[in-house]
PDB file of N, CA and C in Angstrom:
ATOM      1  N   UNK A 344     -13.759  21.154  29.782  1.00  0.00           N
ATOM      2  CA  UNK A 344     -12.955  21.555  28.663  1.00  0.00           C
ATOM      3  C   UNK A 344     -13.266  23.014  28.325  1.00  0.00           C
ATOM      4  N   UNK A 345     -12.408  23.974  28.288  1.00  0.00           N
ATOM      5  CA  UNK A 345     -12.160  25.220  27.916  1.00  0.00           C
ATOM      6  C   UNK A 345     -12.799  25.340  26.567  1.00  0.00           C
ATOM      7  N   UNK A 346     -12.632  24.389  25.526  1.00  0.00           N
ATOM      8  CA  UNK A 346     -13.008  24.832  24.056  1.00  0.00           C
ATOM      9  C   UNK A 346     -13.658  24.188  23.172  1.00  0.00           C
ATOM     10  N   UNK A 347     -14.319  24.650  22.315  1.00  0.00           N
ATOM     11  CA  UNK A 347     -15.284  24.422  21.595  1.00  0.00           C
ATOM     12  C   UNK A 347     -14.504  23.709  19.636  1.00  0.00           C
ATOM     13  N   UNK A 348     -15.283  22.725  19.245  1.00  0.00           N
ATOM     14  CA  UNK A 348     -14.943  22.516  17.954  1.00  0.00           C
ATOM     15  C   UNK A 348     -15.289  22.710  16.868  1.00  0.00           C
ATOM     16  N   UNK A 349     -15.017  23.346  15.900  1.00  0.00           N
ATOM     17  CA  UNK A 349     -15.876  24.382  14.878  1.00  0.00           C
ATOM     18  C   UNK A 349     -17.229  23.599  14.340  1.00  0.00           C
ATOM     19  N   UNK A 350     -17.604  24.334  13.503  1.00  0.00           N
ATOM     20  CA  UNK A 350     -18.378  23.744  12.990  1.00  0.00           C
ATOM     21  C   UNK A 350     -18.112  23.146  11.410  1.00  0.00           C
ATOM     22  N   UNK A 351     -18.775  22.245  11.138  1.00  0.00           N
ATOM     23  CA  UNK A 351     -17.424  21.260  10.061  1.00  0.00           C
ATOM     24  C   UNK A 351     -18.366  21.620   8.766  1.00  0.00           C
ATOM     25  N   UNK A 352     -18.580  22.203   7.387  1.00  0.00           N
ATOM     26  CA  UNK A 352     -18.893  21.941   6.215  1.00  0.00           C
ATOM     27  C   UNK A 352     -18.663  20.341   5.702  1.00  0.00           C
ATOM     28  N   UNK A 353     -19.861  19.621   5.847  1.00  0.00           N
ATOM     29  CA  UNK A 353     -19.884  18.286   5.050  1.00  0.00           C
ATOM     30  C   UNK A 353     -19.384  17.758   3.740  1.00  0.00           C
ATOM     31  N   UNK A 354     -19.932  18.721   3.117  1.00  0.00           N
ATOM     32  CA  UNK A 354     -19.687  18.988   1.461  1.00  0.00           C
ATOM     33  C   UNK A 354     -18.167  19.117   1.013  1.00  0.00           C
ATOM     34  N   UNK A 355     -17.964  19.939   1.776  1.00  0.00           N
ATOM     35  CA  UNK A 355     -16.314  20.357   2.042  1.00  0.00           C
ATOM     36  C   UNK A 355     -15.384  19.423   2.379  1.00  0.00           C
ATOM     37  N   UNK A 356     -15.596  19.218   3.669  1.00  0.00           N
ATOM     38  CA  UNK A 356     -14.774  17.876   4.206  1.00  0.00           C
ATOM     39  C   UNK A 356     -14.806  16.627   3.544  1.00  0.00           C
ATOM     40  N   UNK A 357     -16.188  16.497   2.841  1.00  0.00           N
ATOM     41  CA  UNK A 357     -16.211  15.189   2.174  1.00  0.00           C
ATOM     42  C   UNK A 357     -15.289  15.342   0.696  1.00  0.00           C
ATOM     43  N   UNK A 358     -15.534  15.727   0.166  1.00  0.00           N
ATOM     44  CA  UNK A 358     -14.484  16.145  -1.081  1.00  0.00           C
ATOM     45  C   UNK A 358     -12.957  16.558  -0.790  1.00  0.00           C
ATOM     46  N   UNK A 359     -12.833  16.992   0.076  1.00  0.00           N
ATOM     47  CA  UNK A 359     -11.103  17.244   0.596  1.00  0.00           C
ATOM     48  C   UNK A 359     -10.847  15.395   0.954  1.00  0.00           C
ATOM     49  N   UNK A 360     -11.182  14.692   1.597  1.00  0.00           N
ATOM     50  CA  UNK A 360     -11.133  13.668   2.133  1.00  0.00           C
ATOM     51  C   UNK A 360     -11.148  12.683   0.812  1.00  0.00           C
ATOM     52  N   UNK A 361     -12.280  12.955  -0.139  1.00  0.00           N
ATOM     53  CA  UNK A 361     -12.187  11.557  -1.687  1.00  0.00           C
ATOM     54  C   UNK A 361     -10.973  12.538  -2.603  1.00  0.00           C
ATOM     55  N   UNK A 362     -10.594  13.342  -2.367  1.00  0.00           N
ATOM     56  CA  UNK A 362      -9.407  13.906  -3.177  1.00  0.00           C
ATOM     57  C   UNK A 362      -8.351  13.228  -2.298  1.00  0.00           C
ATOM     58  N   UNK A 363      -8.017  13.655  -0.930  1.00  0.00           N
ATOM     59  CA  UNK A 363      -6.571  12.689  -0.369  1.00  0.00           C
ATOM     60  C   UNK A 363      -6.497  11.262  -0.998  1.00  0.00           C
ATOM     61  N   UNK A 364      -7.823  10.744  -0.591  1.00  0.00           N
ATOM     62  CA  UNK A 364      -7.618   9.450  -1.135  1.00  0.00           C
ATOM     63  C   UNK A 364      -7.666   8.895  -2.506  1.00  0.00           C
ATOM     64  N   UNK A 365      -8.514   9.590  -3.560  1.00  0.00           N
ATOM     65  CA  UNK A 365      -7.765   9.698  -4.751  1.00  0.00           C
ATOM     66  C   UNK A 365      -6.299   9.918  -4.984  1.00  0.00           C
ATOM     67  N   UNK A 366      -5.588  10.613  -4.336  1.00  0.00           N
ATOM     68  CA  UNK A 366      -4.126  10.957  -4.323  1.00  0.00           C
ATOM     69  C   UNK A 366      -3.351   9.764  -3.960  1.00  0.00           C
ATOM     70  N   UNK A 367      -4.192   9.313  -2.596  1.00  0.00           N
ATOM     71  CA  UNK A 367      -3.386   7.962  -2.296  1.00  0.00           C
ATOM     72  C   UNK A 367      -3.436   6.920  -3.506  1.00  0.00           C
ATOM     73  N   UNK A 368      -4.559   6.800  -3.746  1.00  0.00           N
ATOM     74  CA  UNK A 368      -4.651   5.144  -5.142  1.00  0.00           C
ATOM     75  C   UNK A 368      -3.517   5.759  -6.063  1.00  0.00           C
ATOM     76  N   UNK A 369      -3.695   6.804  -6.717  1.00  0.00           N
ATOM     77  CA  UNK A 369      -2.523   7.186  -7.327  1.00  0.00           C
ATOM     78  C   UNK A 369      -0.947   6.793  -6.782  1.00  0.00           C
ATOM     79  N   UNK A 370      -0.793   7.514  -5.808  1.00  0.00           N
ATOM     80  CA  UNK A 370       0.959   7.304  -5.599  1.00  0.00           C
ATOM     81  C   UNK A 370       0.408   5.354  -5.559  1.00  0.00           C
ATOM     82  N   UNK A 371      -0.034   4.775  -4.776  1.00  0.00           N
ATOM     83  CA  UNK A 371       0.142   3.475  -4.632  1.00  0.00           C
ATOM     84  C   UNK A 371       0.002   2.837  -6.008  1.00  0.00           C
ATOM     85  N   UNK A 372      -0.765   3.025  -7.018  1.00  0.00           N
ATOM     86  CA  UNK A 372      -0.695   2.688  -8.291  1.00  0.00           C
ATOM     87  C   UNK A 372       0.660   2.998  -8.891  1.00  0.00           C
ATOM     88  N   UNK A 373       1.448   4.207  -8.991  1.00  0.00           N
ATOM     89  CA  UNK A 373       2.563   4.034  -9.165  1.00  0.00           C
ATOM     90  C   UNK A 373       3.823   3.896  -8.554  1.00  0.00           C
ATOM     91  N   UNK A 374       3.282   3.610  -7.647  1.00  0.00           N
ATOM     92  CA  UNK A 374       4.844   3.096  -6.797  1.00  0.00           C
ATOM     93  C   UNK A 374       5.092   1.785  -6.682  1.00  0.00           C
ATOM     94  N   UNK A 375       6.355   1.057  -6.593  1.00  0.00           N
ATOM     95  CA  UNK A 375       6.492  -0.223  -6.464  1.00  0.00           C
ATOM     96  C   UNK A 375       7.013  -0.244  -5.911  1.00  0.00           C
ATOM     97  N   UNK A 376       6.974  -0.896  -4.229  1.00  0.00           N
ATOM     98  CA  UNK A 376       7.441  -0.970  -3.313  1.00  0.00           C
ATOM     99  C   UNK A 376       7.331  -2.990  -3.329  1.00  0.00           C
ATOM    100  N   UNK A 377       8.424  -3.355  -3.114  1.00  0.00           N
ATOM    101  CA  UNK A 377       9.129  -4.312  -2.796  1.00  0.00           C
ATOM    102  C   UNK A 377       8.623  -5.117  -1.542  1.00  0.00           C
ATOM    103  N   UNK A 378       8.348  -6.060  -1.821  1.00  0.00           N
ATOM    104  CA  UNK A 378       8.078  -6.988   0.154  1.00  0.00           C
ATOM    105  C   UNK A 378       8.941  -8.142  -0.058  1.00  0.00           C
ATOM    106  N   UNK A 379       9.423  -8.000   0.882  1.00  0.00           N
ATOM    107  CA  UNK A 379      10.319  -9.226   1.710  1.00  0.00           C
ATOM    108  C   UNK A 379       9.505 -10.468   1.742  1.00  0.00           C
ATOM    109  N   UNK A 380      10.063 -12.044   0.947  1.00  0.00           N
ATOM    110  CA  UNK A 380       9.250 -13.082   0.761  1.00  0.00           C
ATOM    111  C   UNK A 380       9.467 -13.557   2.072  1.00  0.00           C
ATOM    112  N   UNK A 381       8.170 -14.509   2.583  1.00  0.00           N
ATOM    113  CA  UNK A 381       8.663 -15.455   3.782  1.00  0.00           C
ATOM    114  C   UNK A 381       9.048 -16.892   3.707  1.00  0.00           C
ATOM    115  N   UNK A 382       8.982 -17.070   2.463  1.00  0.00           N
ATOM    116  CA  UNK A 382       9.461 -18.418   2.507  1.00  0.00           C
ATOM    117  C   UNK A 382      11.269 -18.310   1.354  1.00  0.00           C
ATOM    118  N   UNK A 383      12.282 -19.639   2.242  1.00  0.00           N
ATOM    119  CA  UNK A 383      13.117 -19.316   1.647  1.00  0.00           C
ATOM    120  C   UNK A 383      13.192 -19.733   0.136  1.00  0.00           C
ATOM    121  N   UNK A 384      13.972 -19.414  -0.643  1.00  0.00           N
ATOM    122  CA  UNK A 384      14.146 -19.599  -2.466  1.00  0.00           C
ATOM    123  C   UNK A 384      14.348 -21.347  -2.529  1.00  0.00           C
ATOM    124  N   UNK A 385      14.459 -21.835  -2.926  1.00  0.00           N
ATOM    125  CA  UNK A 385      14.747 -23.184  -3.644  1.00  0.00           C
ATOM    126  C   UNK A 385      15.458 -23.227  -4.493  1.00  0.00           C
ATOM    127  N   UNK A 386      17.284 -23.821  -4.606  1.00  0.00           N
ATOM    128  CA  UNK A 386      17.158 -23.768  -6.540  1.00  0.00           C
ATOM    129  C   UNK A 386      17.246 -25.264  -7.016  1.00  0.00           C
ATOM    130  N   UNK A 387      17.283 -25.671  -8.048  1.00  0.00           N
ATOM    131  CA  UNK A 387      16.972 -26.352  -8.654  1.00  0.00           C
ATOM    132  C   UNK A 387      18.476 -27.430  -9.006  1.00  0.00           C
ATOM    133  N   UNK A 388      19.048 -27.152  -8.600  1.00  0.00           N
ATOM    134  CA  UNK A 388      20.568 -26.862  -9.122  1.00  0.00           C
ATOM    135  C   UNK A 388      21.044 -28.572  -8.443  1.00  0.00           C
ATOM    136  N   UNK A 389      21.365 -29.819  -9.361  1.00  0.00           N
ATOM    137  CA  UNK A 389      21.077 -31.307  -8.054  1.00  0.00           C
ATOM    138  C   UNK A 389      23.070 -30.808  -7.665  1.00  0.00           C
ATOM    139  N   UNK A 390      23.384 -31.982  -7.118  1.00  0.00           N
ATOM    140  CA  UNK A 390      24.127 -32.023  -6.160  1.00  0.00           C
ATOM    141  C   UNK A 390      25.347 -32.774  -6.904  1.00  0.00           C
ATOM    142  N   UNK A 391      25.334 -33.213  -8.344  1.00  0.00           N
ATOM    143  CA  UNK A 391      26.482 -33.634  -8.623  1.00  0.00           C
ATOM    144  C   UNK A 391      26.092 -35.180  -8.950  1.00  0.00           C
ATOM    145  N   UNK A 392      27.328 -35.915  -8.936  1.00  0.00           N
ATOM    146  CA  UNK A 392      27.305 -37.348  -9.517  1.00  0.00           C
ATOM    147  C   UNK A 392      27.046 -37.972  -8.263  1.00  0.00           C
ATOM    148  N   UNK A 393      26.010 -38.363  -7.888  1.00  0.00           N
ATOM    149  CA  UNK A 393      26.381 -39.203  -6.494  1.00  0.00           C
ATOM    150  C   UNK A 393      25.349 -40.516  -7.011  1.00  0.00           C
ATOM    151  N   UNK A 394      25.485 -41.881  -6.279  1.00  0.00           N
ATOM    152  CA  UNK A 394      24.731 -42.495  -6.603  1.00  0.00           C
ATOM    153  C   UNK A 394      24.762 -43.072  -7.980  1.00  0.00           C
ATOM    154  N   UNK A 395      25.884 -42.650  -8.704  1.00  0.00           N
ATOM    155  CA  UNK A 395      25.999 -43.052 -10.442  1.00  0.00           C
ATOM    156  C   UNK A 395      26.869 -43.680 -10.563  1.00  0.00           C
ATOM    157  N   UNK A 396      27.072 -45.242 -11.112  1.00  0.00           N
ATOM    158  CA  UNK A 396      28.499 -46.348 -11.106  1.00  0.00           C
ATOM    159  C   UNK A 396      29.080 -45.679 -12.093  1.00  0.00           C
TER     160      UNK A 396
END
């Protein structure tokens, strides 16, 4: 390999890195994103007179 990878400030990187992710809990705290249920709905709703003299 031709090249070399800097040298990294700890202190630095570590605080840039708990700030993104502070940023993330934020947007995810206020965002409401929607999920698709997997099971289907049920209603409740009966079927009429059947079975009644």
């Amino acid at each position: 390999m031709g090249f070399e990878l800097p040298e990294l400030d700890r202190k630095q990187t570590q605080k840039a890195v708990e700030a993104a992710l502070e940023k993330y809990r934020i947007y995810k705290y206020l965002t409401f994103e929607r999920e698709s249920s997997t099971t289907s709905h049920i209603d409740d709703v009966g079927g009429g007179r059947s079975n009644i003299p």
